[in-house]
Each structure stands twice: as C-alpha cells, then as structure tokens.
Amino acid sequence: MISRSQRITFWAIVWFCILILSVPTLIVVGASLTAGNIIAFPPEGLSLRWYEKIALARDLRQAFGRSVIVSLICLAVSVPVGTLAGLALTRFRLRFTNAIQVYLLLPFTVPLIGSGIGMMLVFGEWRILGSVWPVGVALAAINIPFIIWSVSSSAAALDSDLELAAASCGAGRVETFFHVTLPGVMPGVITGGLLMFVLAMTEFLVSLLLTDARTVTLPVQIYNNIRSIITPDLAAVSSVFVVIALVAVWLLDRLVGLEIFLKSK
C-alpha cells in the first residue's frame, strides 16, 4: 500500500518533471506570438505576423521543402532495409548475431561529427556532395538502428504459428510475408518510420556538413539566420518543428496506439 504522503511526493515529482520539460517549448511558442520586433518572453502583445513572415519567406519555404524531400528519401531507404533487417535478426538463426547487433550500435557510439565528416569525404570523392538525396541516405544510415529495433520488438511479439498456419494452407514465402508477417510487424514499421521522418527533419550537424548554400535544409537555414540576429520569426520556425513532432505523436497514437508503442520499448 502507498501512503498519502508517498503519493503526493510521487505526483509532485512527476508534475515537476513535466513542467521542466514543457517550459522551453512554451517559451518558444510564446515568443513566436509576440507583436514586438525582438524575441522576448512574455511576449509584447499577441500577433501571428511572424508566422506570416516565415510563410512568405522564400528561403525558408525552399529549405522546408528540401527537409521534407530529405525525410522522404530517408524513409524510402530505411523502411525496407530496417524492416528486413529487424525480421532477419528476430526470426532467423544467423551466425555472428551478437556481432551484428554490436555493429548496429556503432551509429550511437560514433559521434555525429565523425559520421558526418566520414560521409562528407566519401560523397565528395563520388562528386555527389551538395545534392539533396545523399543527405537522406546518410541520415537513413545513421538512424537506421531505431527502425530495426522497432521492427524487432514487433517481430518478437508475433506468433510464429501464424506463419506456419499460412504455409500449411498453401501460401508461399512471399504470400506469407505480405499477408501475415508484414501486417503483424506493421506497428513497428509505422513507429520506426515516423521516428525516422522526425529525426531526418530535425537533423542539423550531418545536414550542415553535406549541404551547400544552394541545398541547405531547414535546420541549417535557421542556423545561418541566427548567426546574424535572433528575431521572433526563428521562434515561429521552431514552433513549426514542435507542431511536426505533435503531429507525429498523434499519428502514432491513431495508427499504432501509444500503449503498444510504449510496451515495445
């Protein structure tokens, strides 16, 4: 049994953590609504003019479009590769499984600056540096462990008897995969895909190293702008990132369910 004092202490800690995590976001969103000409909190009146400004800013619109393209390329590369890799690690007895799993941890152990410089040198040697699509491929390679782990969690919870039942009914391996295995691990695929999309949209360091002045993504464009002066329109752009993250969580809840997602972790 939990006493009343322990319950009060527990919820006090929970709400304190929620407050600490929420305050930076609330400050950024509040600063983006200011009617003044400088970034400040509390805002000097309320206005949406800074959102109108970023909507009309050609450089920000183009950078946002490139970020979306990068994220879609990242999805196109990571979803099929991560899904098949997650299934292979879970459903098959592979040699050197432990070594493969350790290898998949390398993107997290190697600093992003190291991975970015390595890819910059490779892409520069291939003469594709400065294009948009290599950024998406690079981000897929760096963040692919996320989708592999997500699919592996769903595959581990999938009853293997379902695949055996499909085979006994005459279904081939391809039919079993598309009609039984893939729908069974779809929650993991959706979860990993949404996570990969958000990570690709917000990645800064690797994008900075792999783009030039003609192909900057939105995070790099924001960095270039704040090097001169910090204005409320940058807070408005940051609020757009918050909205993208909220939409991703909403889609995750609608398509998969947050309870399933949290249990898979």
CSV table of C-alpha atoms in Angstrom, one decimal:
chain,number,residue,atom,x,y,z
A,1,MET,CA,0.0,0.0,0.0
A,2,ILE,CA,1.2,3.5,-0.8
A,3,SER,CA,0.6,6.1,1.8
A,4,ARG,CA,-0.9,9.5,1.1
A,5,SER,CA,2.4,11.3,1.6
A,6,GLN,CA,4.2,9.0,-0.8
A,7,ARG,CA,1.5,9.5,-3.4
A,8,ILE,CA,1.8,13.3,-3.0
A,9,THR,CA,5.6,13.1,-3.3
A,10,PHE,CA,5.4,10.9,-6.4
A,11,TRP,CA,2.9,13.2,-8.2
A,12,ALA,CA,4.9,16.3,-7.2
A,13,ILE,CA,8.0,14.8,-8.8
A,14,VAL,CA,6.0,13.9,-11.9
A,15,TRP,CA,4.5,17.3,-12.4
A,16,PHE,CA,7.9,19.0,-11.7
A,17,CYS,CA,9.5,16.9,-14.5
A,18,ILE,CA,6.6,17.7,-16.8
A,19,LEU,CA,7.0,21.4,-16.1
A,20,ILE,CA,10.7,21.4,-16.6
A,21,LEU,CA,10.3,19.6,-20.0
A,22,SER,CA,7.5,21.9,-21.1
A,23,VAL,CA,8.8,25.3,-20.1
A,24,PRO,CA,11.3,25.6,-23.0
A,25,THR,CA,8.6,24.7,-25.6
A,26,LEU,CA,6.1,27.1,-24.0
A,27,ILE,CA,8.7,29.9,-24.0
A,28,VAL,CA,9.5,29.4,-27.7
A,29,VAL,CA,5.8,29.2,-28.7
A,30,GLY,CA,5.0,32.3,-26.6
A,31,ALA,CA,7.9,34.3,-28.1
A,32,SER,CA,6.8,33.4,-31.6
A,33,LEU,CA,3.4,35.1,-30.9
A,34,THR,CA,4.9,38.5,-29.8
A,35,ALA,CA,3.8,41.6,-31.5
A,36,GLY,CA,7.2,43.3,-30.9
A,37,ASN,CA,10.2,43.3,-33.2
A,38,ILE,CA,12.6,41.4,-30.8
A,39,ILE,CA,12.3,38.0,-29.4
A,40,ALA,CA,11.0,38.2,-25.8
A,41,PHE,CA,9.1,36.3,-23.2
A,42,PRO,CA,6.5,37.2,-22.0
A,43,PRO,CA,5.5,38.4,-25.5
A,44,GLU,CA,4.8,42.1,-26.1
A,45,GLY,CA,1.2,41.6,-27.2
A,46,LEU,CA,-0.1,38.7,-29.4
A,47,SER,CA,0.3,38.6,-33.1
A,48,LEU,CA,0.6,36.0,-35.9
A,49,ARG,CA,2.7,38.3,-38.1
A,50,TRP,CA,5.9,36.3,-37.6
A,51,TYR,CA,4.2,33.1,-38.9
A,52,GLU,CA,3.0,35.1,-41.9
A,53,LYS,CA,6.6,36.3,-42.4
A,54,ILE,CA,8.1,32.8,-42.5
A,55,ALA,CA,5.2,31.6,-44.8
A,56,LEU,CA,6.2,34.4,-47.2
A,57,ALA,CA,10.0,33.9,-46.8
A,58,ARG,CA,11.2,32.2,-49.9
A,59,ASP,CA,14.4,30.9,-48.4
A,60,LEU,CA,12.6,29.2,-45.5
A,61,ARG,CA,10.0,27.7,-47.8
A,62,GLN,CA,12.6,26.2,-50.0
A,63,ALA,CA,14.6,24.9,-47.1
A,64,PHE,CA,11.5,23.4,-45.6
A,65,GLY,CA,10.8,21.7,-48.9
A,66,ARG,CA,14.3,20.2,-49.0
A,67,SER,CA,13.9,18.9,-45.5
A,68,VAL,CA,10.7,17.2,-46.5
A,69,ILE,CA,12.5,15.6,-49.5
A,70,VAL,CA,15.4,14.5,-47.3
A,71,SER,CA,12.9,12.9,-44.8
A,72,LEU,CA,11.1,11.1,-47.6
A,73,ILE,CA,14.3,9.8,-49.1
A,74,CYS,CA,15.4,8.7,-45.6
A,75,LEU,CA,12.1,6.8,-45.3
A,76,ALA,CA,12.4,5.2,-48.7
A,77,VAL,CA,15.8,3.8,-47.8
A,78,SER,CA,15.4,3.0,-44.1
A,79,VAL,CA,11.9,1.4,-44.0
A,80,PRO,CA,12.6,-1.6,-46.4
A,81,VAL,CA,16.1,-2.1,-45.1
A,82,GLY,CA,15.2,-1.7,-41.5
A,83,THR,CA,12.1,-4.0,-41.8
A,84,LEU,CA,14.0,-6.8,-43.4
A,85,ALA,CA,17.0,-6.5,-41.0
A,86,GLY,CA,14.7,-6.5,-38.0
A,87,LEU,CA,12.9,-9.6,-39.2
A,88,ALA,CA,16.1,-11.3,-40.0
A,89,LEU,CA,17.6,-10.7,-36.6
A,90,THR,CA,14.4,-11.9,-34.8
A,91,ARG,CA,13.1,-14.7,-37.0
A,92,PHE,CA,16.3,-16.4,-38.3
A,93,ARG,CA,19.3,-18.0,-36.6
A,94,LEU,CA,22.1,-16.0,-38.0
A,95,ARG,CA,25.8,-16.5,-37.5
A,96,PHE,CA,27.5,-13.8,-35.6
A,97,THR,CA,24.2,-12.3,-34.4
A,98,ASN,CA,25.8,-10.7,-31.4
A,99,ALA,CA,28.5,-9.1,-33.6
A,100,ILE,CA,25.8,-7.8,-35.9
A,101,GLN,CA,23.8,-6.3,-33.0
A,102,VAL,CA,27.0,-4.6,-31.7
A,103,TYR,CA,27.7,-3.3,-35.2
A,104,LEU,CA,24.2,-1.7,-35.3
A,105,LEU,CA,25.1,0.2,-32.2
A,106,LEU,CA,28.0,2.0,-34.0
A,107,PRO,CA,25.9,4.9,-35.1
A,108,PHE,CA,25.2,5.7,-31.5
A,109,THR,CA,28.8,5.2,-30.3
A,110,VAL,CA,30.5,7.2,-33.1
A,111,PRO,CA,29.9,11.0,-32.6
A,112,LEU,CA,27.8,12.6,-35.3
A,113,ILE,CA,30.6,14.9,-36.2
A,114,GLY,CA,32.7,11.8,-37.0
A,115,SER,CA,30.0,10.2,-39.1
A,116,GLY,CA,29.3,13.4,-40.9
A,117,ILE,CA,32.9,14.1,-41.8
A,118,GLY,CA,33.3,10.5,-43.0
A,119,MET,CA,30.3,10.7,-45.2
A,120,MET,CA,31.4,14.2,-46.4
A,121,LEU,CA,34.7,12.7,-47.6
A,122,VAL,CA,33.1,9.7,-49.3
A,123,PHE,CA,30.4,11.8,-51.0
A,124,GLY,CA,33.0,14.3,-52.0
A,125,GLU,CA,35.1,11.6,-53.6
A,126,TRP,CA,32.0,10.4,-55.5
A,127,ARG,CA,31.3,14.0,-56.6
A,128,ILE,CA,27.7,14.0,-55.2
A,129,LEU,CA,28.4,16.3,-52.3
A,130,GLY,CA,25.9,19.2,-52.2
A,131,SER,CA,22.9,17.3,-53.6
A,132,VAL,CA,19.8,16.7,-51.5
A,133,TRP,CA,19.4,12.9,-51.9
A,134,PRO,CA,22.8,12.0,-50.3
A,135,VAL,CA,21.7,13.7,-47.1
A,136,GLY,CA,18.6,11.5,-46.9
A,137,VAL,CA,20.7,8.4,-47.5
A,138,ALA,CA,23.2,9.5,-44.8
A,139,LEU,CA,20.5,10.1,-42.2
A,140,ALA,CA,19.0,6.7,-43.0
A,141,ALA,CA,22.3,5.0,-42.4
A,142,ILE,CA,22.9,6.9,-39.1
A,143,ASN,CA,19.4,6.4,-37.6
A,144,ILE,CA,18.5,3.0,-39.1
A,145,PRO,CA,19.0,1.2,-35.7
A,146,PHE,CA,15.8,2.9,-34.5
A,147,ILE,CA,13.6,1.2,-37.1
A,148,ILE,CA,15.4,-2.1,-36.8
A,149,TRP,CA,14.8,-2.2,-33.0
A,150,SER,CA,11.2,-1.1,-33.5
A,151,VAL,CA,10.5,-3.9,-36.1
A,152,SER,CA,12.4,-6.4,-34.0
A,153,SER,CA,10.1,-5.7,-31.0
A,154,SER,CA,7.0,-6.2,-33.1
A,155,ALA,CA,8.5,-9.4,-34.7
A,156,ALA,CA,9.4,-10.8,-31.3
A,157,ALA,CA,5.7,-10.4,-30.2
A,158,LEU,CA,4.4,-12.0,-33.4
A,159,ASP,CA,3.2,-15.6,-33.0
A,160,SER,CA,5.3,-17.8,-35.4
A,161,ASP,CA,2.4,-20.3,-35.6
A,162,LEU,CA,0.5,-17.8,-37.8
A,163,GLU,CA,3.2,-18.1,-40.4
A,164,LEU,CA,3.2,-21.9,-40.1
A,165,ALA,CA,-0.6,-21.9,-40.5
A,166,ALA,CA,-0.3,-19.8,-43.6
A,167,ALA,CA,2.3,-22.2,-45.0
A,168,SER,CA,0.1,-25.2,-44.2
A,169,CYS,CA,-2.7,-23.6,-46.1
A,170,GLY,CA,-0.6,-23.4,-49.2
A,171,ALA,CA,0.8,-19.9,-49.0
A,172,GLY,CA,4.3,-19.4,-50.4
A,173,ARG,CA,7.0,-17.4,-48.6
A,174,VAL,CA,6.2,-14.2,-50.5
A,175,GLU,CA,2.5,-14.5,-49.8
A,176,THR,CA,3.1,-15.3,-46.1
A,177,PHE,CA,5.4,-12.3,-45.8
A,178,PHE,CA,2.9,-9.8,-47.3
A,179,HIS,CA,-0.3,-11.2,-45.8
A,180,VAL,CA,0.9,-12.4,-42.4
A,181,THR,CA,4.4,-11.3,-41.4
A,182,LEU,CA,4.3,-7.7,-42.6
A,183,PRO,CA,0.8,-6.9,-41.2
A,184,GLY,CA,2.0,-8.4,-37.9
A,185,VAL,CA,5.0,-6.2,-37.6
A,186,MET,CA,3.3,-3.1,-39.2
A,187,PRO,CA,3.1,-1.3,-35.8
A,188,GLY,CA,6.9,-1.5,-35.5
A,189,VAL,CA,7.3,-0.3,-39.1
A,190,ILE,CA,5.0,2.7,-38.6
A,191,THR,CA,6.6,3.6,-35.3
A,192,GLY,CA,10.1,3.4,-36.8
A,193,GLY,CA,9.1,5.2,-39.9
A,194,LEU,CA,7.6,8.2,-38.1
A,195,LEU,CA,10.6,8.4,-35.8
A,196,MET,CA,13.0,8.3,-38.9
A,197,PHE,CA,10.9,11.1,-40.5
A,198,VAL,CA,11.1,13.4,-37.5
A,199,LEU,CA,14.8,12.7,-37.0
A,200,ALA,CA,15.6,13.5,-40.6
A,201,MET,CA,13.5,16.7,-40.5
A,202,THR,CA,15.4,18.0,-37.4
A,203,GLU,CA,18.9,16.7,-38.0
A,204,PHE,CA,21.4,19.6,-38.2
A,205,LEU,CA,25.0,18.6,-37.9
A,206,VAL,CA,25.1,16.0,-40.7
A,207,SER,CA,23.0,18.3,-42.9
A,208,LEU,CA,25.4,21.1,-42.3
A,209,LEU,CA,28.4,19.0,-43.5
A,210,LEU,CA,26.6,17.6,-46.5
A,211,THR,CA,24.9,20.6,-48.0
A,212,ASP,CA,26.0,23.8,-49.6
A,213,ALA,CA,24.4,27.3,-50.0
A,214,ARG,CA,22.0,26.0,-52.7
A,215,THR,CA,20.7,22.9,-50.9
A,216,VAL,CA,20.5,23.9,-47.2
A,217,THR,CA,17.8,22.2,-45.2
A,218,LEU,CA,15.6,24.0,-42.7
A,219,PRO,CA,17.7,23.4,-39.5
A,220,VAL,CA,20.8,24.7,-41.4
A,221,GLN,CA,18.8,27.7,-42.7
A,222,ILE,CA,17.8,28.5,-39.1
A,223,TYR,CA,21.4,28.3,-38.0
A,224,ASN,CA,22.5,30.6,-40.8
A,225,ASN,CA,19.9,33.1,-39.8
A,226,ILE,CA,20.7,33.2,-36.1
A,227,ARG,CA,24.3,33.9,-36.8
A,228,SER,CA,23.3,37.4,-37.7
A,229,ILE,CA,20.4,38.2,-35.4
A,230,ILE,CA,17.8,36.3,-33.4
A,231,THR,CA,14.3,37.5,-34.4
A,232,PRO,CA,10.8,36.2,-33.5
A,233,ASP,CA,10.4,34.5,-36.9
A,234,LEU,CA,13.0,32.0,-35.8
A,235,ALA,CA,10.9,31.2,-32.8
A,236,ALA,CA,8.0,30.7,-35.2
A,237,VAL,CA,10.0,28.2,-37.2
A,238,SER,CA,10.9,26.4,-34.0
A,239,SER,CA,7.2,26.2,-33.2
A,240,VAL,CA,6.7,24.6,-36.6
A,241,PHE,CA,9.1,21.8,-35.5
A,242,VAL,CA,7.0,21.4,-32.3
A,243,VAL,CA,3.9,21.0,-34.4
A,244,ILE,CA,5.6,18.4,-36.6
A,245,ALA,CA,6.5,16.4,-33.5
A,246,LEU,CA,3.0,16.7,-32.1
A,247,VAL,CA,1.5,15.5,-35.4
A,248,ALA,CA,3.9,12.5,-35.5
A,249,VAL,CA,2.8,11.6,-31.9
A,250,TRP,CA,-0.9,12.0,-32.9
A,251,LEU,CA,-0.4,9.8,-36.0
A,252,LEU,CA,1.4,7.2,-33.8
A,253,ASP,CA,-1.5,7.1,-31.4
A,254,ARG,CA,-4.1,6.9,-34.2
A,255,LEU,CA,-2.2,4.3,-36.3
A,256,VAL,CA,-0.5,2.2,-33.7
A,257,GLY,CA,-1.5,3.3,-30.2
A,258,LEU,CA,0.8,4.8,-27.7
A,259,GLU,CA,0.3,1.9,-25.3
A,260,ILE,CA,1.6,-0.5,-27.9
A,261,PHE,CA,4.5,1.8,-28.7
A,262,LEU,CA,5.5,2.2,-25.1
A,263,LYS,CA,5.2,-1.6,-24.5
A,264,SER,CA,7.5,-2.2,-27.4
A,265,LYS,CA,10.1,-0.1,-25.7
